[in-house]
Amino acid sequence: MIPRYQRILFYTLAVMTLLLAAFTIRERQKAQEHITAINSAMPYVAPVDAQTESVTLDLANDADGTILSALRDAALPKEPSLRAHALLERLFSEYNLPDSPHPLTTSPAVDDVFLLTPPVSPNAPADLPHGQLAVVNLRAAFADAHPSGVLVEVLTLQSIVGTLHANLPQIAQVRFLVDGQQRETLAGHADLTHAYPAVDTAATLLQPTHPIEHRQ
């Protein structure tokens, strides 16, 4: 015969197990209801209207240290910032190809591109270009894995700047961040502390302009 205290212990454990199961099921239901409520409250986001068109990419060549303009097809949205981002994604897809003359890591390079119109100070240098400022926010993983060297780093910046200039003429300057923060160099050499003028880098040597702070 089973002792009385063992029967009490058994029934107690059985009741606790049932209560725990009921509690778990209820919490799961509450979590599902919460997720459903959030999804119902979120507005529908329409897909980006991207159309395939011919664009100009300023492509770098490590062998001879040059930038060559080339036409490629790309699906670009109409909104300028998204357009700039998609344009650079198309550019870096060229550098991911096995036979690329400027091979780079296959990880995503650009996180965001912001187009800003800074106010022009009366005391700004006369040679400071006027127009929009493109802030290219690079991913840290890309910058950390980028080949180190003056030429290869400068060619990457030239390629970005020249491609933006060729397709978005309203951009006057380009500045680079890494994970939203200022970084001194791309991979130890190319200067990221200053803005660069948006120029045809296939024909013009890329040099930093005055610091952005001079525009404020």
XYZ file of N, CA and C in Angstrom, residues 12-196:
555
model
N 0.255 16.589 -5.417
C 0.757 17.968 -5.436
C 1.586 18.233 -6.687
N 2.478 17.297 -7.027
C 3.302 17.463 -8.228
C 2.451 17.454 -9.487
N 1.416 16.613 -9.502
C 0.544 16.554 -10.670
C -0.188 17.874 -10.873
N -0.716 18.433 -9.752
C -1.411 19.719 -9.845
C -0.464 20.822 -10.295
N 0.763 20.849 -9.768
C 1.740 21.879 -10.143
C 2.108 21.752 -11.620
N 2.218 20.509 -12.105
C 2.533 20.298 -13.519
C 1.421 20.827 -14.412
N 0.157 20.554 -14.025
C -0.974 21.051 -14.809
C -1.028 22.571 -14.800
N -0.779 23.168 -13.614
C -0.787 24.625 -13.523
C 0.310 25.244 -14.378
N 1.497 24.640 -14.357
C 2.605 25.153 -15.155
C 2.301 25.046 -16.642
N 1.699 23.930 -17.067
C 1.332 23.757 -18.472
C 0.293 24.787 -18.895
N -0.707 25.016 -18.016
C -1.738 26.002 -18.333
C -1.145 27.401 -18.434
N -0.223 27.722 -17.514
C 0.425 29.036 -17.526
C 1.230 29.228 -18.804
N 1.970 28.203 -19.216
C 2.786 28.291 -20.429
C 1.924 28.495 -21.660
N 0.815 27.737 -21.732
C -0.077 27.880 -22.883
C -0.684 29.270 -22.936
N -1.086 29.796 -21.755
C -1.703 31.118 -21.720
C -0.713 32.209 -22.132
N 0.526 32.099 -21.647
C 1.533 33.103 -22.003
C 1.840 33.068 -23.493
N 1.833 31.875 -24.063
C 2.065 31.760 -25.495
C 0.936 32.412 -26.279
N -0.295 32.192 -25.837
C -1.433 32.810 -26.503
C -1.368 34.339 -26.412
N -0.977 34.849 -25.229
C -0.869 36.293 -25.047
C 0.197 36.877 -25.966
N 1.314 36.168 -26.106
C 2.395 36.642 -26.980
C 1.933 36.681 -28.426
N 1.200 35.649 -28.859
C 0.696 35.621 -30.230
C -0.310 36.734 -30.473
N -1.170 36.986 -29.483
C -2.144 38.076 -29.614
C -1.443 39.423 -29.697
N -0.347 39.573 -28.935
C 0.406 40.836 -28.950
C 1.047 41.066 -30.311
N 1.643 40.012 -30.868
C 2.270 40.133 -32.177
C 1.235 40.445 -33.248
N 0.084 39.794 -33.166
C -0.984 40.058 -34.132
C -1.462 41.489 -34.061
N -1.585 42.023 -32.826
C -2.028 43.408 -32.658
C -1.032 44.382 -33.249
N 0.273 44.111 -33.055
C 1.310 44.999 -33.598
C 1.271 44.988 -35.121
N 1.172 43.776 -35.695
C 1.135 43.675 -37.146
C -0.088 44.358 -37.739
N -1.198 44.302 -37.019
C -2.415 44.953 -37.515
C -2.302 46.462 -37.467
N -1.552 46.978 -36.478
C -1.428 48.424 -36.326
C -0.409 49.026 -37.268
N 0.513 48.213 -37.796
C 1.564 48.736 -38.660
C 0.999 49.046 -40.028
N 1.328 50.229 -40.591
C 0.843 50.563 -41.926
C 1.518 49.718 -42.985
N 0.848 49.512 -44.050
C 1.419 48.767 -45.163
C 2.445 49.638 -45.880
N 3.622 49.088 -46.122
C 4.675 49.812 -46.818
C 4.724 49.302 -48.249
N 4.448 50.178 -49.167
C 4.448 49.787 -50.569
C 5.860 49.486 -51.032
N 6.024 48.548 -51.945
C 7.356 48.251 -52.452
C 7.941 49.433 -53.199
N 9.264 49.521 -53.185
C 9.952 50.610 -53.865
C 9.759 50.460 -55.371
N 9.422 51.563 -56.001
C 9.225 51.567 -57.441
C 10.586 51.710 -58.115
N 11.197 50.597 -58.470
C 12.514 50.608 -59.096
C 12.383 50.216 -60.557
N 13.021 50.989 -61.420
C 12.998 50.702 -62.843
C 14.424 50.508 -63.335
N 14.592 49.556 -64.237
C 15.907 49.287 -64.788
C 16.276 50.374 -65.793
N 17.469 50.894 -65.647
C 17.941 51.953 -66.538
C 19.453 51.843 -66.682
N 19.983 52.575 -67.637
C 21.425 52.579 -67.866
C 22.075 53.624 -66.964
N 23.113 53.216 -66.239
C 23.810 54.125 -65.331
C 25.307 54.089 -65.632
N 26.002 55.112 -65.159
C 27.445 55.194 -65.334
C 28.135 54.814 -64.035
N 29.021 53.833 -64.096
C 29.814 53.430 -62.945
C 31.260 53.802 -63.188
N 31.861 54.457 -62.219
C 33.292 54.749 -62.279
C 34.024 53.588 -61.629
N 34.603 52.730 -62.445
C 35.193 51.478 -61.972
C 36.699 51.607 -61.791
N 37.182 51.109 -60.661
C 38.606 51.191 -60.332
C 39.362 50.004 -60.905
N 40.623 50.263 -61.238
C 41.513 49.219 -61.732
C 42.810 49.284 -60.938
N 43.061 48.256 -60.128
C 44.244 48.253 -59.278
C 45.534 48.121 -60.076
N 45.468 47.479 -61.242
C 46.679 47.184 -62.001
C 47.385 48.450 -62.469
N 46.602 49.430 -62.952
C 47.215 50.663 -63.444
C 46.791 51.904 -62.660
N 46.010 51.701 -61.590
C 45.628 52.818 -60.739
C 44.721 53.827 -61.405
N 43.823 53.352 -62.262
C 42.951 54.260 -62.996
C 41.484 54.025 -62.636
N 40.653 54.980 -63.042
C 39.198 54.893 -62.941
C 38.642 54.961 -64.354
N 37.814 53.989 -64.706
C 37.232 53.944 -66.036
C 35.715 53.994 -65.934
N 35.100 54.923 -66.650
C 33.643 55.025 -66.669
C 33.065 53.963 -67.595
N 32.020 53.283 -67.123
C 31.396 52.224 -67.914
C 29.893 52.253 -67.702
N 29.135 51.896 -68.733
C 27.685 51.849 -68.647
C 27.239 50.467 -68.199
N 26.282 50.454 -67.258
C 25.708 49.213 -66.764
C 24.204 49.416 -66.566
N 23.450 48.336 -66.547
C 22.024 48.395 -66.238
C 21.832 48.216 -64.737
N 20.919 48.986 -64.163
C 20.640 48.891 -62.730
C 19.197 49.267 -62.476
N 18.587 48.601 -61.495
C 17.217 48.926 -61.074
C 17.301 49.948 -59.955
N 16.895 51.180 -60.244
C 17.019 52.266 -59.276
C 15.653 52.843 -58.924
N 15.402 53.078 -57.636
C 14.159 53.754 -57.234
C 14.238 55.233 -57.566
N 13.138 55.933 -57.389
C 13.094 57.348 -57.739
C 13.580 58.250 -56.607
N 13.345 57.856 -55.354
C 13.754 58.694 -54.225
C 15.275 58.825 -54.224
N 15.806 60.064 -54.181
C 17.246 60.275 -54.388
C 18.162 59.509 -53.438
N 17.856 59.479 -52.134
C 18.729 58.776 -51.195
C 18.727 57.275 -51.459
N 17.533 56.715 -51.696
C 17.447 55.292 -52.017
C 18.108 55.004 -53.357
N 17.988 55.959 -54.255
C 18.617 55.824 -55.572
C 20.141 55.761 -55.441
N 20.692 56.635 -54.603
C 22.139 56.649 -54.385
C 22.602 55.341 -53.753
N 21.816 54.854 -52.799
C 22.175 53.593 -52.132
C 22.167 52.431 -53.122
N 21.115 52.336 -53.922
C 21.016 51.260 -54.904
C 22.129 51.367 -55.944
N 22.482 52.582 -56.291
C 23.551 52.817 -57.257
C 24.883 52.274 -56.733
N 25.177 52.530 -55.455
C 26.433 52.048 -54.884
C 26.407 50.538 -54.692
N 25.236 49.977 -54.392
C 25.138 48.514 -54.319
C 25.470 47.887 -55.675
N 24.982 48.535 -56.734
C 25.290 48.040 -58.085
C 26.787 48.175 -58.371
N 27.379 49.259 -57.929
C 28.815 49.465 -58.117
C 29.619 48.361 -57.437
N 29.303 48.078 -56.180
C 30.086 47.095 -55.433
C 29.814 45.670 -55.902
N 28.692 45.455 -56.580
C 28.465 44.127 -57.150
C 29.497 43.834 -58.239
N 29.996 44.884 -58.889
C 31.049 44.711 -59.888
C 32.344 44.249 -59.232
N 32.607 44.744 -58.029
C 33.855 44.410 -57.343
C 33.804 43.034 -56.673
N 32.612 42.436 -56.654
C 32.464 41.088 -56.099
C 32.650 40.005 -57.157
N 32.767 40.411 -58.428
C 32.925 39.441 -59.499
C 34.303 38.777 -59.427
N 34.395 37.519 -59.831
C 35.672 36.804 -59.724
C 36.823 37.466 -60.477
N 36.537 38.099 -61.627
C 37.588 38.695 -62.431
C 37.674 40.211 -62.251
N 37.179 40.730 -61.130
C 37.182 42.167 -60.899
C 38.610 42.711 -60.842
N 38.889 43.837 -61.519
C 40.220 44.458 -61.441
C 40.433 45.214 -60.124
N 39.367 45.278 -59.305
C 39.458 45.931 -57.991
C 38.678 45.057 -57.007
N 39.180 43.860 -56.712
C 38.407 42.899 -55.895
C 38.255 43.362 -54.454
N 37.009 43.292 -53.970
C 36.708 43.660 -52.592
C 35.880 42.557 -51.955
N 35.688 42.655 -50.633
C 34.929 41.661 -49.904
C 33.506 41.566 -50.432
N 32.920 40.383 -50.317
C 31.555 40.176 -50.805
C 30.495 40.645 -49.810
N 30.895 41.062 -48.608
C 29.925 41.540 -47.628
C 29.371 42.890 -48.062
N 28.134 43.239 -47.650
C 27.565 44.537 -48.014
C 28.474 45.682 -47.581
N 28.639 46.655 -48.464
C 29.576 47.746 -48.195
C 28.900 48.973 -47.598
N 27.731 49.320 -48.110
C 27.074 50.574 -47.748
C 25.817 50.292 -46.938
N 25.725 50.933 -45.777
C 24.547 50.782 -44.926
C 23.462 51.764 -45.333
N 23.819 53.031 -45.464
C 22.866 54.077 -45.829
C 23.588 55.150 -46.640
N 22.779 55.916 -47.376
C 23.256 57.140 -48.022
C 22.250 58.234 -47.713
N 22.733 59.338 -47.159
C 21.868 60.468 -46.831
C 22.256 61.654 -47.701
N 21.249 62.321 -48.283
C 21.498 63.513 -49.081
C 21.010 64.726 -48.300
N 21.922 65.623 -47.980
C 21.626 66.793 -47.167
C 21.946 68.062 -47.948
N 21.263 69.139 -47.574
C 21.549 70.448 -48.161
C 22.030 71.366 -47.049
N 23.337 71.457 -46.800
C 23.856 72.266 -45.699
C 23.678 73.753 -45.979
N 23.432 74.537 -44.929
C 23.380 75.994 -45.117
C 24.761 76.534 -45.471
N 24.796 77.527 -46.325
C 26.059 78.116 -46.759
C 26.349 79.352 -45.909
N 27.462 79.344 -45.218
C 27.857 80.473 -44.384
C 28.483 81.563 -45.239
N 28.222 82.839 -44.911
C 28.870 83.937 -45.651
C 30.389 83.874 -45.562
N 30.905 83.247 -44.515
C 32.353 83.164 -44.330
C 32.953 81.890 -44.921
N 32.139 81.120 -45.651
C 32.638 79.880 -46.228
C 33.669 80.187 -47.298
N 34.663 79.336 -47.467
C 35.669 79.549 -48.520
C 35.018 79.664 -49.887
N 35.571 80.528 -50.729
C 34.979 80.792 -52.037
C 34.998 79.568 -52.935
N 35.977 78.678 -52.721
C 36.089 77.516 -53.587
C 35.279 76.327 -53.090
N 34.493 76.526 -52.036
C 33.695 75.430 -51.500
C 32.528 75.153 -52.442
N 32.361 73.930 -52.916
C 31.274 73.644 -53.859
C 29.908 73.762 -53.205
N 28.928 74.198 -53.993
C 27.559 74.366 -53.498
C 26.682 73.262 -54.084
N 25.789 72.754 -53.278
C 24.905 71.672 -53.692
C 24.698 70.724 -52.527
N 24.182 69.568 -52.815
C 23.891 68.618 -51.747
C 25.149 67.902 -51.263
N 25.094 67.533 -50.007
C 26.140 66.721 -49.393
C 25.626 65.292 -49.290
N 26.356 64.364 -49.872
C 26.016 62.945 -49.751
C 26.844 62.347 -48.621
N 26.165 61.812 -47.619
C 26.844 61.142 -46.513
C 26.703 59.641 -46.744
N 27.823 59.005 -47.060
C 27.846 57.574 -47.333
C 28.277 56.853 -46.059
N 27.358 56.099 -45.489
C 27.625 55.374 -44.247
C 28.052 53.949 -44.591
N 29.363 53.703 -44.501
C 29.908 52.386 -44.806
C 29.739 51.452 -43.616
N 29.679 50.167 -43.888
C 29.616 49.176 -42.823
C 31.014 48.918 -42.273
N 31.103 48.759 -40.956
C 32.400 48.526 -40.321
C 33.027 47.232 -40.816
N 32.211 46.206 -41.046
C 32.746 44.927 -41.520
C 33.425 45.096 -42.873
N 32.844 45.945 -43.721
C 33.453 46.205 -45.023
C 34.759 46.963 -44.869
N 34.752 48.026 -44.070
C 35.959 48.829 -43.880
C 37.076 48.017 -43.231
N 36.713 47.195 -42.269
C 37.728 46.391 -41.579
C 38.360 45.354 -42.508
N 37.576 44.872 -43.472
C 38.087 43.846 -44.387
C 38.683 44.435 -45.660
N 38.610 45.752 -45.817
C 39.109 46.384 -47.045
C 40.625 46.238 -47.134
N 41.160 45.924 -48.307
C 42.621 45.844 -48.457
C 43.287 47.156 -48.048
N 44.401 47.061 -47.353
C 45.105 48.242 -46.871
C 46.160 48.678 -47.881
N 46.204 49.971 -48.137
C 47.170 50.524 -49.087
C 46.645 51.840 -49.625
N 47.544 52.776 -49.877
C 47.122 54.097 -50.344
C 46.329 53.994 -51.634
N 46.863 53.314 -52.627
C 46.232 53.271 -53.943
C 44.878 52.587 -53.900
N 44.813 51.395 -53.322
C 43.565 50.635 -53.345
C 42.466 51.342 -52.554
N 42.831 51.999 -51.459
C 41.827 52.710 -50.671
C 41.320 53.951 -51.400
N 42.241 54.720 -51.988
C 41.847 55.923 -52.711
C 41.001 55.563 -53.930
N 41.330 54.473 -54.594
C 40.535 54.057 -55.745
C 39.097 53.732 -55.346
N 38.915 53.124 -54.193
C 37.553 52.840 -53.729
C 36.778 54.131 -53.515
N 37.399 55.105 -52.857
C 36.721 56.390 -52.638
C 36.450 57.105 -53.959
N 37.440 57.094 -54.859
C 37.251 57.717 -56.167
C 36.088 57.075 -56.913
N 36.002 55.768 -56.834
C 34.946 55.048 -57.526
C 33.565 55.446 -57.004
N 33.448 55.554 -55.685
C 32.168 55.943 -55.085
C 31.807 57.374 -55.471
N 32.755 58.276 -55.278
C 32.500 59.692 -55.558
C 32.168 59.904 -57.029
N 32.951 59.306 -57.915
C 32.717 59.487 -59.344
C 31.392 58.915 -59.797
N 30.992 57.778 -59.236
C 29.714 57.165 -59.601
C 28.540 58.033 -59.148
N 28.613 58.564 -57.931
C 27.552 59.462 -57.462
C 27.486 60.723 -58.313
N 28.650 61.282 -58.647
C 28.698 62.499 -59.467
C 28.091 62.262 -60.849
N 28.368 61.121 -61.451
C 27.913 60.857 -62.811
C 26.407 60.678 -62.896
N 25.795 60.212 -61.822
C 24.367 59.885 -61.877
C 23.476 60.808 -61.063
N 24.047 61.522 -60.114
C 23.278 62.447 -59.284
C 24.002 63.795 -59.277
N 23.822 64.594 -60.315
C 24.587 65.838 -60.460
C 24.307 66.884 -59.391
N 23.228 66.706 -58.626
C 22.941 67.667 -57.561
C 23.892 67.520 -56.384
N 24.628 66.423 -56.337
C 25.579 66.198 -55.240
C 26.856 66.990 -55.500
N 27.246 67.811 -54.535
C 28.455 68.617 -54.662
C 29.607 68.060 -53.833
N 29.288 67.382 -52.734
C 30.319 66.838 -51.867
C 29.895 65.461 -51.367
N 30.888 64.670 -51.010
C 30.629 63.336 -50.466
C 31.455 63.173 -49.201
N 30.786 62.755 -48.150
C 31.490 62.483 -46.898
C 31.231 61.045 -46.481
N 32.207 60.452 -45.803
C 32.111 59.048 -45.433
C 32.080 58.876 -43.913
N 31.172 58.011 -43.461
C 31.125 57.551 -42.082
C 31.278 56.038 -42.083
N 31.593 55.478 -40.941
C 31.669 54.027 -40.790
C 30.807 53.648 -39.586
N 29.749 52.915 -39.842
C 28.764 52.570 -38.812
C 28.270 53.821 -38.083
N 28.049 54.895 -38.837
C 27.502 56.120 -38.278
C 28.489 56.985 -37.516
N 29.755 56.604 -37.503
C 30.767 57.345 -36.761
C 31.876 57.815 -37.697
N 32.500 58.936 -37.317
C 33.647 59.394 -38.095
C 34.829 58.468 -37.851
N 35.536 58.173 -38.913
C 36.710 57.301 -38.841
C 37.849 58.006 -39.569
N 39.043 57.911 -39.060
C 40.163 58.659 -39.636
C 40.512 58.194 -41.043
N 40.550 56.891 -41.262
C 40.914 56.359 -42.571
C 40.003 55.190 -42.928
N 40.050 54.813 -44.203
C 39.262 53.668 -44.639
C 39.871 52.375 -44.116
N 41.171 52.174 -44.407
C 41.850 50.959 -43.932
C 43.297 51.269 -43.573
N 43.510 52.512 -43.063
C 44.841 52.899 -42.630
C 45.483 54.002 -43.431
N 44.864 54.391 -44.580
C 45.524 55.380 -45.428
C 44.575 56.475 -45.947
N 43.541 56.117 -46.692
C 42.668 57.106 -47.318
C 41.903 57.903 -46.271
N 41.991 59.214 -46.349
C 41.422 60.123 -45.358
C 39.893 60.116 -45.398
N 39.277 59.877 -44.235
C 37.819 59.947 -44.128
C 37.359 61.081 -43.220
N 38.272 61.946 -42.809
C 37.916 63.023 -41.885
C 37.399 64.260 -42.602
N 37.529 64.329 -43.910
C 37.087 65.470 -44.690
C 36.087 65.023 -45.754
N 35.360 65.997 -46.272
C 34.475 65.733 -47.404
C 35.297 65.782 -48.688
N 34.769 65.105 -49.711
C 35.406 65.118 -51.018
C 34.482 65.802 -52.021
